[in-house]
Coordinates of C-alpha atoms in Angstrom, one line a residue:
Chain A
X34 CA -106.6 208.4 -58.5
X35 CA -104.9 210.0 -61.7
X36 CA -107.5 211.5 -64.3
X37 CA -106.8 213.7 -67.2
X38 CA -109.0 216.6 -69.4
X39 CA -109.2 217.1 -73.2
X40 CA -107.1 220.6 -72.4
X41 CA -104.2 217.8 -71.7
X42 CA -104.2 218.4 -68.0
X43 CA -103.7 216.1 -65.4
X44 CA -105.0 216.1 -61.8
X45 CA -103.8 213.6 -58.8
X46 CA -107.2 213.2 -56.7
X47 CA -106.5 212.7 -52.6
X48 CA -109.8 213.0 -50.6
X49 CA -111.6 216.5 -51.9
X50 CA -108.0 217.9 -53.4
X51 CA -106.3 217.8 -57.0
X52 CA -103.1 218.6 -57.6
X53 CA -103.1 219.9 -61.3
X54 CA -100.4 219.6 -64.0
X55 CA -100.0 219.3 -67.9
X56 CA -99.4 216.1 -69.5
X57 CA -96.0 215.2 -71.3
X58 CA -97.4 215.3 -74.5
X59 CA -98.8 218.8 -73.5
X60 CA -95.1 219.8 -72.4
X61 CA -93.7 218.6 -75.3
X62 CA -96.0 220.3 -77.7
X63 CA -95.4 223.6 -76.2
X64 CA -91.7 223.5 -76.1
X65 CA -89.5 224.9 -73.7
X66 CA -91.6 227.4 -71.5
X67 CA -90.0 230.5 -70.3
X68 CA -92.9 231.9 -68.3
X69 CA -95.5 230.4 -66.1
X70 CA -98.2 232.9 -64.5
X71 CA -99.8 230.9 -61.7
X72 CA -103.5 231.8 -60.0
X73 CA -103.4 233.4 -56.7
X74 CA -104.2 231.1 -53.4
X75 CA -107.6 231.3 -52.3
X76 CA -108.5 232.0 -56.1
X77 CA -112.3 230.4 -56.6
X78 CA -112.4 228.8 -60.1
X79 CA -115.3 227.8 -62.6
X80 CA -114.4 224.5 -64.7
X81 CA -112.6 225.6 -67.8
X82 CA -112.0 229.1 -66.3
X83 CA -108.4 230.4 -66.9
X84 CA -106.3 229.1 -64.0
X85 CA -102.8 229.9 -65.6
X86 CA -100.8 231.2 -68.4
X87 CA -97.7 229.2 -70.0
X88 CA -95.2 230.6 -72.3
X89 CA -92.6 229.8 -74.7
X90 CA -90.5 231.3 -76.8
X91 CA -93.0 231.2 -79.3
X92 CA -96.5 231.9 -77.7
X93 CA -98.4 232.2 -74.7
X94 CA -101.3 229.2 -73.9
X95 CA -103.7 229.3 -71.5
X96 CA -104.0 226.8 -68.5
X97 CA -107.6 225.9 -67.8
X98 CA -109.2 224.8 -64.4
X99 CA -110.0 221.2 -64.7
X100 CA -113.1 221.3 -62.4
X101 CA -114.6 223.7 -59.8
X102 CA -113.2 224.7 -56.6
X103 CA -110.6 226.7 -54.7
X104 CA -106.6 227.3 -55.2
X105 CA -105.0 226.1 -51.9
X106 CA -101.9 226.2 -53.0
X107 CA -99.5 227.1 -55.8
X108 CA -96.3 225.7 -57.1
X109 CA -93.7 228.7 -56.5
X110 CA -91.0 226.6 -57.9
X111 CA -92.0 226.3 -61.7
X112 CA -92.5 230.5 -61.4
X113 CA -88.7 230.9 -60.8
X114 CA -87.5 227.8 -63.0
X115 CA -90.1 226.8 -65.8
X116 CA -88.5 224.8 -67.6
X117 CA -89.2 222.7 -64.8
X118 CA -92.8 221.5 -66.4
X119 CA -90.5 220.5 -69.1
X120 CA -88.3 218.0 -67.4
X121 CA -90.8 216.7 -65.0
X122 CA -94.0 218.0 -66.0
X123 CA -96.1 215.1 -64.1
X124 CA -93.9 215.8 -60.8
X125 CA -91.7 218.6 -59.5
X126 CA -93.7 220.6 -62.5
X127 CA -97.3 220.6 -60.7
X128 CA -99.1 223.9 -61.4
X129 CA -101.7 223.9 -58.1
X130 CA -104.0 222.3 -56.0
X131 CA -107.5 222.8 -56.0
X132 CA -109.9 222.3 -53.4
X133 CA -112.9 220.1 -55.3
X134 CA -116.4 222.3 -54.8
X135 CA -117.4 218.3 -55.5
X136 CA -115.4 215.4 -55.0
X137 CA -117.5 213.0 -57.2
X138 CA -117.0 215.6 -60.4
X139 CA -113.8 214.2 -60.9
X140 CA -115.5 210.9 -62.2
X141 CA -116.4 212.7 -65.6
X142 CA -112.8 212.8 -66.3
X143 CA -111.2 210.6 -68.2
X144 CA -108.4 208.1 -67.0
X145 CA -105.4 207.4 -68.6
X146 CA -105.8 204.8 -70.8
X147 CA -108.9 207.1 -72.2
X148 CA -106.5 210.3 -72.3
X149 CA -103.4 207.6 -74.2
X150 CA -106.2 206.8 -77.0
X151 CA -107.4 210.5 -77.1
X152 CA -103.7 211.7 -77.7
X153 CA -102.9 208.8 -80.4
Chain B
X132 CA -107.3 230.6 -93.6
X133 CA -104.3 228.3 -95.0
X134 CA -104.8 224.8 -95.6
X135 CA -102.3 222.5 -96.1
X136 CA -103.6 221.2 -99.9
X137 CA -103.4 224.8 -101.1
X138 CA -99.7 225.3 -99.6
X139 CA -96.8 225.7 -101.6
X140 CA -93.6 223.6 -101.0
X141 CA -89.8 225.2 -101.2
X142 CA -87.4 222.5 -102.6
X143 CA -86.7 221.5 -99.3
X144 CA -90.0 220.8 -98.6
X145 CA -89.1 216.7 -98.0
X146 CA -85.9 217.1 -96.0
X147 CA -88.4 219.4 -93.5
X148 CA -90.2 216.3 -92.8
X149 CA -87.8 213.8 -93.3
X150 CA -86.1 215.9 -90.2
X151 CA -89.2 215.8 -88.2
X152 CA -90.1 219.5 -88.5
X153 CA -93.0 220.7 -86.9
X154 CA -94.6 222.1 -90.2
X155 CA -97.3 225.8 -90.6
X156 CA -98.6 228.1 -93.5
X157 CA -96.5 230.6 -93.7
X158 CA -96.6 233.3 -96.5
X159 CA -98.3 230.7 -98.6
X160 CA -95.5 228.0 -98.0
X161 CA -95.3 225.0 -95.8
X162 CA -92.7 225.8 -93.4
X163 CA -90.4 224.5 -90.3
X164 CA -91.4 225.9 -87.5
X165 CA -89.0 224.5 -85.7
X166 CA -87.1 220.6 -85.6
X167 CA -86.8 218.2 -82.8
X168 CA -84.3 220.7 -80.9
X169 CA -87.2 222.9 -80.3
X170 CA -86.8 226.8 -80.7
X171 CA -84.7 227.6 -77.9
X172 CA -81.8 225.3 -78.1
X173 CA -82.0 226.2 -82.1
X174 CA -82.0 229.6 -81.7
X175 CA -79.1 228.9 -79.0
X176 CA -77.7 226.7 -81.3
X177 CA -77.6 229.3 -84.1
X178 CA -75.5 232.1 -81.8
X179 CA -73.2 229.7 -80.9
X180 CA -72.4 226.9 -83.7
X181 CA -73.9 227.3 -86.8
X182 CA -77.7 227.0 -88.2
X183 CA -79.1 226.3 -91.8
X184 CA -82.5 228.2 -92.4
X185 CA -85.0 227.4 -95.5
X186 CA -85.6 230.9 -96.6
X187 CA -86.5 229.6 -100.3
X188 CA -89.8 230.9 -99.5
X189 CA -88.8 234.5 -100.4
X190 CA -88.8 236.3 -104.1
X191 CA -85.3 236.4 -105.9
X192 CA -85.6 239.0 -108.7
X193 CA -82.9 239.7 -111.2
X194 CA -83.5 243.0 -113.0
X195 CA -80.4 243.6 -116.8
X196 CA -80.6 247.2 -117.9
X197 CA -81.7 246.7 -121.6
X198 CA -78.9 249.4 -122.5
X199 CA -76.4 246.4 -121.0
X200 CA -75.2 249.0 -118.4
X201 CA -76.1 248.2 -114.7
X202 CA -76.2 251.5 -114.0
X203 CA -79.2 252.1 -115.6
X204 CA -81.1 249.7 -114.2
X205 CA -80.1 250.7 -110.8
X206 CA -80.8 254.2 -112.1
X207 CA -84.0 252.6 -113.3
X208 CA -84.7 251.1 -109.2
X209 CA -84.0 254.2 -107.8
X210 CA -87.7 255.2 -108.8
X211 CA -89.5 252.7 -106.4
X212 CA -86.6 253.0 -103.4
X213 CA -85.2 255.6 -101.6
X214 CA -81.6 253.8 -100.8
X215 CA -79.1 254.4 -103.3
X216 CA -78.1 251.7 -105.7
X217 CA -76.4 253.6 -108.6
X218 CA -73.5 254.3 -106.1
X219 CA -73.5 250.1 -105.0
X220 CA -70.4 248.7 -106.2
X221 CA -70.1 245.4 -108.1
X222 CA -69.8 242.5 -105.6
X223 CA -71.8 244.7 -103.1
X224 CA -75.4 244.2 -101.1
X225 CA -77.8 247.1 -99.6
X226 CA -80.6 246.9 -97.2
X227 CA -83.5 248.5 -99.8
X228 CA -87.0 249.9 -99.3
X229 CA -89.9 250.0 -101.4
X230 CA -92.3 253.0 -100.3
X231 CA -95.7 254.3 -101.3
X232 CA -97.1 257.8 -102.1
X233 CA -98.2 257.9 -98.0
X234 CA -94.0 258.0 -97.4
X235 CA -95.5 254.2 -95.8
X236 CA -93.2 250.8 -96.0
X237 CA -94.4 248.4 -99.2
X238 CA -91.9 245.9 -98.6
X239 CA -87.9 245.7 -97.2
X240 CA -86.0 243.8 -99.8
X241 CA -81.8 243.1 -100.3
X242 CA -80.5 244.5 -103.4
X243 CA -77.0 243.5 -104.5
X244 CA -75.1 244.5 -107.8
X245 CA -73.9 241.3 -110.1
X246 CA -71.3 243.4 -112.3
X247 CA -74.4 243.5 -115.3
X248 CA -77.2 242.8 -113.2
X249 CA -79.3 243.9 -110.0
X250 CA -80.0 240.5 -108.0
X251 CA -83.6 241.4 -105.2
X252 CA -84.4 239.3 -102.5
X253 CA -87.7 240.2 -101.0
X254 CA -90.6 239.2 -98.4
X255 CA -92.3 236.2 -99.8
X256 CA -95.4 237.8 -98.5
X257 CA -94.7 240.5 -100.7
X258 CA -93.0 238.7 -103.8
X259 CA -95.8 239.3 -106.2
X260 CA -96.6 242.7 -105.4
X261 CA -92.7 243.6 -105.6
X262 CA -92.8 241.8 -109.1
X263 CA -95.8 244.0 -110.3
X264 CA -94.2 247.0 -108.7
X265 CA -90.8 246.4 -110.0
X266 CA -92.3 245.5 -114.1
X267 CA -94.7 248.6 -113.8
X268 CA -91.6 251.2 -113.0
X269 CA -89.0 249.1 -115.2
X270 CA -90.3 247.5 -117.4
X271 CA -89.6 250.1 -120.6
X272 CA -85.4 250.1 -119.6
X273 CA -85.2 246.9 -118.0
X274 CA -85.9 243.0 -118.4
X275 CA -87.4 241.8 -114.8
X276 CA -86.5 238.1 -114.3
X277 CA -88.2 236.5 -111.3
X278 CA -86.6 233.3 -110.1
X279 CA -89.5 232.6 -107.6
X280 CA -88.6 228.4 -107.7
X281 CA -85.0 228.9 -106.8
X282 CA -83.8 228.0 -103.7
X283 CA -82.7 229.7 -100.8
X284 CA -80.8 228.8 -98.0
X285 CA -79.2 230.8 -94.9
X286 CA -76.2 229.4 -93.2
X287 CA -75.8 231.7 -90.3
X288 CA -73.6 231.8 -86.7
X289 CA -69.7 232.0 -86.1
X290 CA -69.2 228.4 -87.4
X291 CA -71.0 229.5 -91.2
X292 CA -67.7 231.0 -92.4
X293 CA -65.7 227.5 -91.8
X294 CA -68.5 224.9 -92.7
X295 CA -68.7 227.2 -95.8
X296 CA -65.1 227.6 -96.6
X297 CA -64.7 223.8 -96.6
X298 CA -67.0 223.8 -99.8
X299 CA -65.9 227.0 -101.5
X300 CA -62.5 228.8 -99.4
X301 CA -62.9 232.1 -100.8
X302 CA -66.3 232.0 -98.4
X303 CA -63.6 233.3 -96.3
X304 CA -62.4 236.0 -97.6
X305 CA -65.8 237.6 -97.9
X306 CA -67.0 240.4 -96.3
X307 CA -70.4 241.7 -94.0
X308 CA -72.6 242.4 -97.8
X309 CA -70.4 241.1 -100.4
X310 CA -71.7 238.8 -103.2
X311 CA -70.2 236.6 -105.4
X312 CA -70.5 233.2 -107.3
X313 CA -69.0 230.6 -105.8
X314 CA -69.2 226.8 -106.5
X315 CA -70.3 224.1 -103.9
X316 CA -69.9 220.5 -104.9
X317 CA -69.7 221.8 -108.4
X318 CA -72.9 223.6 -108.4
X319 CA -72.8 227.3 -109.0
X320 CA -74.3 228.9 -106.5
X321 CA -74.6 233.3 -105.5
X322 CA -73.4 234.0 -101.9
X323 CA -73.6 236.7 -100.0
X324 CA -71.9 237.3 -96.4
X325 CA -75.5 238.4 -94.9
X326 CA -78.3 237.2 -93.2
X327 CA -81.3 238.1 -90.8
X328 CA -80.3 237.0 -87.3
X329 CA -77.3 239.1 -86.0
X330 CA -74.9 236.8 -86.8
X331 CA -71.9 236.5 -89.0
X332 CA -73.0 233.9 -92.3
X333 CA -74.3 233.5 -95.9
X334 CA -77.2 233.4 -97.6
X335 CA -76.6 231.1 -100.5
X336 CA -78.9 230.9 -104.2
X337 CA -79.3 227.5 -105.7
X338 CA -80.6 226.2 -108.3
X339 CA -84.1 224.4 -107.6
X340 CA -82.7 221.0 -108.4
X341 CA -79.8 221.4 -106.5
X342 CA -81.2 222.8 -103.1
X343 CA -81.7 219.7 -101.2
X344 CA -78.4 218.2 -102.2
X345 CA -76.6 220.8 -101.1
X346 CA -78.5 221.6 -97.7
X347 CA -77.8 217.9 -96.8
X348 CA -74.1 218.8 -97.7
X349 CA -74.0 221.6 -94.8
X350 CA -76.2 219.8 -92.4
X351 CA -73.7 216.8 -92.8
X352 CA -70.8 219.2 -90.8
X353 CA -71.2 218.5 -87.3
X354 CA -71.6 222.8 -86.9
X355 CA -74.9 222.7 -88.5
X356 CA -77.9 222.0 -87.4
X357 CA -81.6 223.0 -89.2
X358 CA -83.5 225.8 -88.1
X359 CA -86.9 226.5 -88.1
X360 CA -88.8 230.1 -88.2
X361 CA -89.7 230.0 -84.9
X362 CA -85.8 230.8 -84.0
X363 CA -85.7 232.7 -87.1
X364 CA -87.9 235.8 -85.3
X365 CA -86.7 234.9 -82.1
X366 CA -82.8 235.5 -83.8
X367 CA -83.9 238.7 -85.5
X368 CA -85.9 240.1 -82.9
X369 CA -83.1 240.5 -80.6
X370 CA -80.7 241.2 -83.5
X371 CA -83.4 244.2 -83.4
X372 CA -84.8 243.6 -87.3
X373 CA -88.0 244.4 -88.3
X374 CA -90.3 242.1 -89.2
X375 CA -92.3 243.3 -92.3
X376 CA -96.1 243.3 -91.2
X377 CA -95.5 243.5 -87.9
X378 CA -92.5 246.4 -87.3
X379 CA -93.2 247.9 -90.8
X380 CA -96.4 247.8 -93.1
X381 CA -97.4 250.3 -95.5
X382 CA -98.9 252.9 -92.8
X383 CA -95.1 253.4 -91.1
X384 CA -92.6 255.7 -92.8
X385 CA -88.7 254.8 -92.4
X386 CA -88.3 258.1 -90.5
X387 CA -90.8 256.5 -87.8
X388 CA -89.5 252.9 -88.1
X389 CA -85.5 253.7 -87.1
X390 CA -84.7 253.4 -90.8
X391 CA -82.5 256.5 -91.5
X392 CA -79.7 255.1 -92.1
X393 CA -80.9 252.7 -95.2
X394 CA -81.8 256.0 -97.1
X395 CA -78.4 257.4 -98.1
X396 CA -77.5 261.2 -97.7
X397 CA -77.2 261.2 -102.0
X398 CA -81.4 260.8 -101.9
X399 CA -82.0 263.4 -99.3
X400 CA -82.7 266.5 -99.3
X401 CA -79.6 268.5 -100.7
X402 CA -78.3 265.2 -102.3
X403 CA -77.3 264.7 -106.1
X404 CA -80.4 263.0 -106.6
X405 CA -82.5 263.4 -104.0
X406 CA -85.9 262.4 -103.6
X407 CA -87.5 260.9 -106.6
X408 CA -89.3 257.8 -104.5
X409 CA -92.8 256.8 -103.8
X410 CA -93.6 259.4 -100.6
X411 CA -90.2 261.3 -101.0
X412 CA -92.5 264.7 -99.7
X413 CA -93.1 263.1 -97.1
X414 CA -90.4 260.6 -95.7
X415 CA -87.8 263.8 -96.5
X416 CA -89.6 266.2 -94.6
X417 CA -89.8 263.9 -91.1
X418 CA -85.9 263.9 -91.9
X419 CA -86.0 267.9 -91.8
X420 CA -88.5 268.1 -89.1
X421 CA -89.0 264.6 -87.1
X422 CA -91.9 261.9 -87.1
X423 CA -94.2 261.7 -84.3
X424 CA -93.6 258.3 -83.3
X425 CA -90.8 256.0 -83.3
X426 CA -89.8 252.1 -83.5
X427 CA -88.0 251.7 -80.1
X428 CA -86.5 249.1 -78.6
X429 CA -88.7 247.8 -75.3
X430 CA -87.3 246.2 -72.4
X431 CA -89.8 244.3 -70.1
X432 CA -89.0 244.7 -66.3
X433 CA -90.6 241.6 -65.1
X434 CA -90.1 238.0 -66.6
X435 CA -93.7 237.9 -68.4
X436 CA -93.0 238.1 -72.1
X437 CA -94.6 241.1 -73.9
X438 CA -96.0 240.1 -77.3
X439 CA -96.8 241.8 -80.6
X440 CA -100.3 243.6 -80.3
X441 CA -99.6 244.5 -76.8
X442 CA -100.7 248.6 -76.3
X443 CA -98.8 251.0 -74.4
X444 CA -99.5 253.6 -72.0
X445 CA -97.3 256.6 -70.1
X446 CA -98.7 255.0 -66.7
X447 CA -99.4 252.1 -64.7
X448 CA -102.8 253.4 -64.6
X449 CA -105.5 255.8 -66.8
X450 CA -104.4 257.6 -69.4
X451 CA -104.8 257.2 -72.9
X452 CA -103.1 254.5 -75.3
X453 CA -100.0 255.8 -76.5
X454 CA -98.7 253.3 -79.0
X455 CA -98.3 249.1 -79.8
X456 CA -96.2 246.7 -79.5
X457 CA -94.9 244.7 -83.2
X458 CA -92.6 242.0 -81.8
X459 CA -91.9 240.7 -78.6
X460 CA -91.4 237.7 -76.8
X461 CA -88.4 235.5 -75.2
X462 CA -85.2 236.0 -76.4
X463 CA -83.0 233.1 -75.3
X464 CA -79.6 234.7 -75.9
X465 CA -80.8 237.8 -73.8
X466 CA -81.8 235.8 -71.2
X467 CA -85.2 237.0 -71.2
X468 CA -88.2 239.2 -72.5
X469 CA -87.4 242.0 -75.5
X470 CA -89.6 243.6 -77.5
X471 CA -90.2 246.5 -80.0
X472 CA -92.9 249.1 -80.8
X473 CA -94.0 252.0 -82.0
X474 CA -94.2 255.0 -79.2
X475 CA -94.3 258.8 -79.4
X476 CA -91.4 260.8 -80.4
X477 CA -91.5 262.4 -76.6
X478 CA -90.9 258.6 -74.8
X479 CA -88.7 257.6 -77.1
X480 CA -85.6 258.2 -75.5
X481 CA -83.5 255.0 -73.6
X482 CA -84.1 254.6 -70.4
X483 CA -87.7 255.8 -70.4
X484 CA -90.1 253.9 -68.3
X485 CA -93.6 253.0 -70.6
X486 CA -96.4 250.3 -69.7
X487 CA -98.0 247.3 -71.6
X488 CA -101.1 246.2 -71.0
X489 CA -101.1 242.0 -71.1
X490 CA -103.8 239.8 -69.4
X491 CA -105.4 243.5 -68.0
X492 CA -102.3 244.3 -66.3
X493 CA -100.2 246.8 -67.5
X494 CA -96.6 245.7 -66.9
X495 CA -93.3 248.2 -66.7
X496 CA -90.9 248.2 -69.7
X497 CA -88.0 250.3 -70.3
X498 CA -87.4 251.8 -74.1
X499 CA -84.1 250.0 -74.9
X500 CA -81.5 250.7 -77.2
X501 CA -81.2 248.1 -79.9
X502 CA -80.0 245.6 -80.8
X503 CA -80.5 243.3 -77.3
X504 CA -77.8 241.1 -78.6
X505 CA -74.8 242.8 -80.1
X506 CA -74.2 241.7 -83.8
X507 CA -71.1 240.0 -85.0
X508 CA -71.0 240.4 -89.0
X509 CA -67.6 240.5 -90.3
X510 CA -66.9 243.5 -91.5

């Protein structure tokens, strides 16, 4: 199940686990990143609390936990070579998963048709 | 808070959009931010081809001595700047510095002398001020002419010389701060070999009418692409250039910012005409006896880009704050994170080992010397 938040995230839903990326049209907007600062494993998380920093050339933008729960694991690879979320930010560009405090929270988000009309 | 009704438009104003530019407020203008390249290949793009900048946004000001000697007018200048511009030969461009009573920074501006005229190029920020500032010293000897519509256009890496040269040859034979008239597509236009980036190229004057044809001329060589401001600071930021309102601002004095060497030894103390300038007590006695603080070069340790507001400390822990950050960020060419800022006279020295605080941790930089990215004007 692939759902999407207003702060132009994605999240891939397996069981009680999201793996959590931006969008394209997130990617694109912030240009090519030169730093990503990703949230330590184990990390416990608030919905909308600050799960990660991105950085371009220009500025730095924060990365926002989609919904409650637990960091179980963090994508080293977009650390060393960020321009990865660039070139494949719905695949080898994944920021983390997160262990859902509530499985059935991820019905409030919207899908992707919803997220399409959202972003014009 | 800009909005985009009240903004002002530079003559290029259509060919920004027409090239897809991602448009902001800035200084009261509608600018490129950057095009479809996106910063970092145009700032590449600019180091290692050739880039066109819209730079119509800041204040050309043409100052005639009313005696008909340029001398006098330059003479006239020397009241509101501390560089020396009665020794500036004809066909020759200065870095220049307006100061205030505090010894603090007004404005940075180019001056060039035209044979019988002074031709300014300031901070649009700053353009009315300047005016005011220039018309309230000169005004008695001198007739101020502001040429605020005119365009402005920056053609700068190692490709400007031949894109340029193919329009007007004797581009060529210019050197690093000469100015002259030359004539592109049979439009008279004021060059000079200069620019803000680090690089070898031009800025070229235009007439308002003529601006768009022209940058379309350049941008139709292969060389050129269009660059937006975003690769502007990154450009100058590594090229170690100070950013007016964030590196310099009316509270920091030359002596602190780095910015000896645009104060000639003729307006120091001991000189033929020294002093003379807005703060000349001041800024001539931290030449005698040091400033406190200094504009450094910073070089982060880590890969985390350290940005302008950023405060510095001695340690990674405790202490007290001991100075800011102005710029910083990514700098493609470098290859990573630079910066500048402001820190005590003591920890200035290369090589010294300070901390920034960013996100509540305080990261390791190294005071670096600058520029980050050697320059390659043509001398």
């Amino acid at each position: 199940m692939l759902k999407f938040t207003e702060d132009h995230e994605w999240l891939k839903i397996e069981g009680d686990v999201a793996t959590v990326g931006i969008t394209e049209h997130a990617a694109e907007q912030l240009g090519d990143l030169v730093f990503v600062e990703l949230p330590e494993v184990g990390a416990k998380l608030d919905k909308g609390g600050e799960a990660s920093t991105v950085e371009s050339v220009k500025a730095a933008s924060d990365v926002y936990c989609p919904l409650a729960g637990e960091i179980t694991e963090v994508n080293q690879a977009i650390a060393d070579d960020p321009s990865l979320v660039n070139s494949d930010p719905t695949g080898a560009g994944w920021f983390f998963k997160l262990k859902l405090d509530d499985a059935g929270s991820a019905d409030e988000l919207m899908d992707e048709a919803a997220y399409k009309s959202m972003i014009g | 808070m800009d909005t985009t009704a009240d903004l002002l438009k530079t003559p290029l104003h259509s060919l920004h959009l027409e090239l897809g530019a991602r448009m902001a407020g800035f200084a009261g203008y509608d600018m490129p931010i950057q095009y479809k390249m996106g910063v970092m290949q145009e700032h590449l793009h600019t180091r290692a081809n050739a880039g066109l900048f819209d730079v119509s946004h800041m204040g050309q000001i043409l100052i005639r001595a009313k005696s008909g000697d340029v001398r006098d007018a330059a003479l006239a200048l020397e009241a509101v700047t501390p560089v020396d511009v009665a020794d500036l030969k004809p066909g020759r461009q200065r870095y220049g510095l307006f100061t205030n009573d505090k010894g603090g920074l007004e404005d940075d501006f180019m001056v060039a002398n035209r044979g019988d005229h002074l031709y300014l190029v300031v901070n649009a920020a700053c353009k009315h001020d300047d005016l005011a500032r220039i018309e309230a010293a000169l005004s008695d000897t001198c007739e101020i002419e502001a040429q605020f519509d005119r365009g402005l256009i920056a053609l700068q890496g190692p490709a400007a010389e031949g894109v340029l040269s193919s329009y007007a040859p004797k581009a060529e034979d210019m050197l690093f701060m000469d100015v002259t008239e030359l004539e592109i597509a049979g439009v008279p236009v004021v060059v000079s070999r200069s620019g803000y980036t680090g690089e070898d190229g031009y800025e070229i004057s235009i007439p308002a009418e003529e601006t768009d044809r022209i940058a379309r001329l350049l941008l139709s060589d292969d060389h050129v692409a269009p660059i937006g401001l975003g690769a502007r600071d990154s450009l100058r930021l590594e090229a170690g250039l100070c950013l007016y309102g964030n590196d310099i601002d009316e509270a920091t004095t030359p002596v602190e910012a780095n910015l000896k060497w645009a104060i000639q030894k003729v307006r120091r103390n001991g000189g033929a005409r020294e002093g003379g300038f807005p703060g000349a007590d001041i800024i001539l006695s931290q030449f005698d006896n040091g400033a406190s603080r200094l504009r450094v070069g910073l070089q982060p340790a880590g890969k985390a880009p350290v940005r302008a507001g950023a405060v510095l400390f001695a340690q990674e822990t405790g202490g007290e704050a001991i100075g800011t950050v102005t710029s910083g960020g990514f700098g493609p060419s470098a290859g990573g994170p630079v910066a500048m800022g402001y820190v005590p006279a003591a920890q200035a020295a290369p090589g010294t080992t300070i901390f920034a605080e960013v996100r509540g941790k305080r990261l390791e930089l190294a005071v670096a010397s600058l520029p980050f990215v050697p320059s390659t004007y043509k001398r």
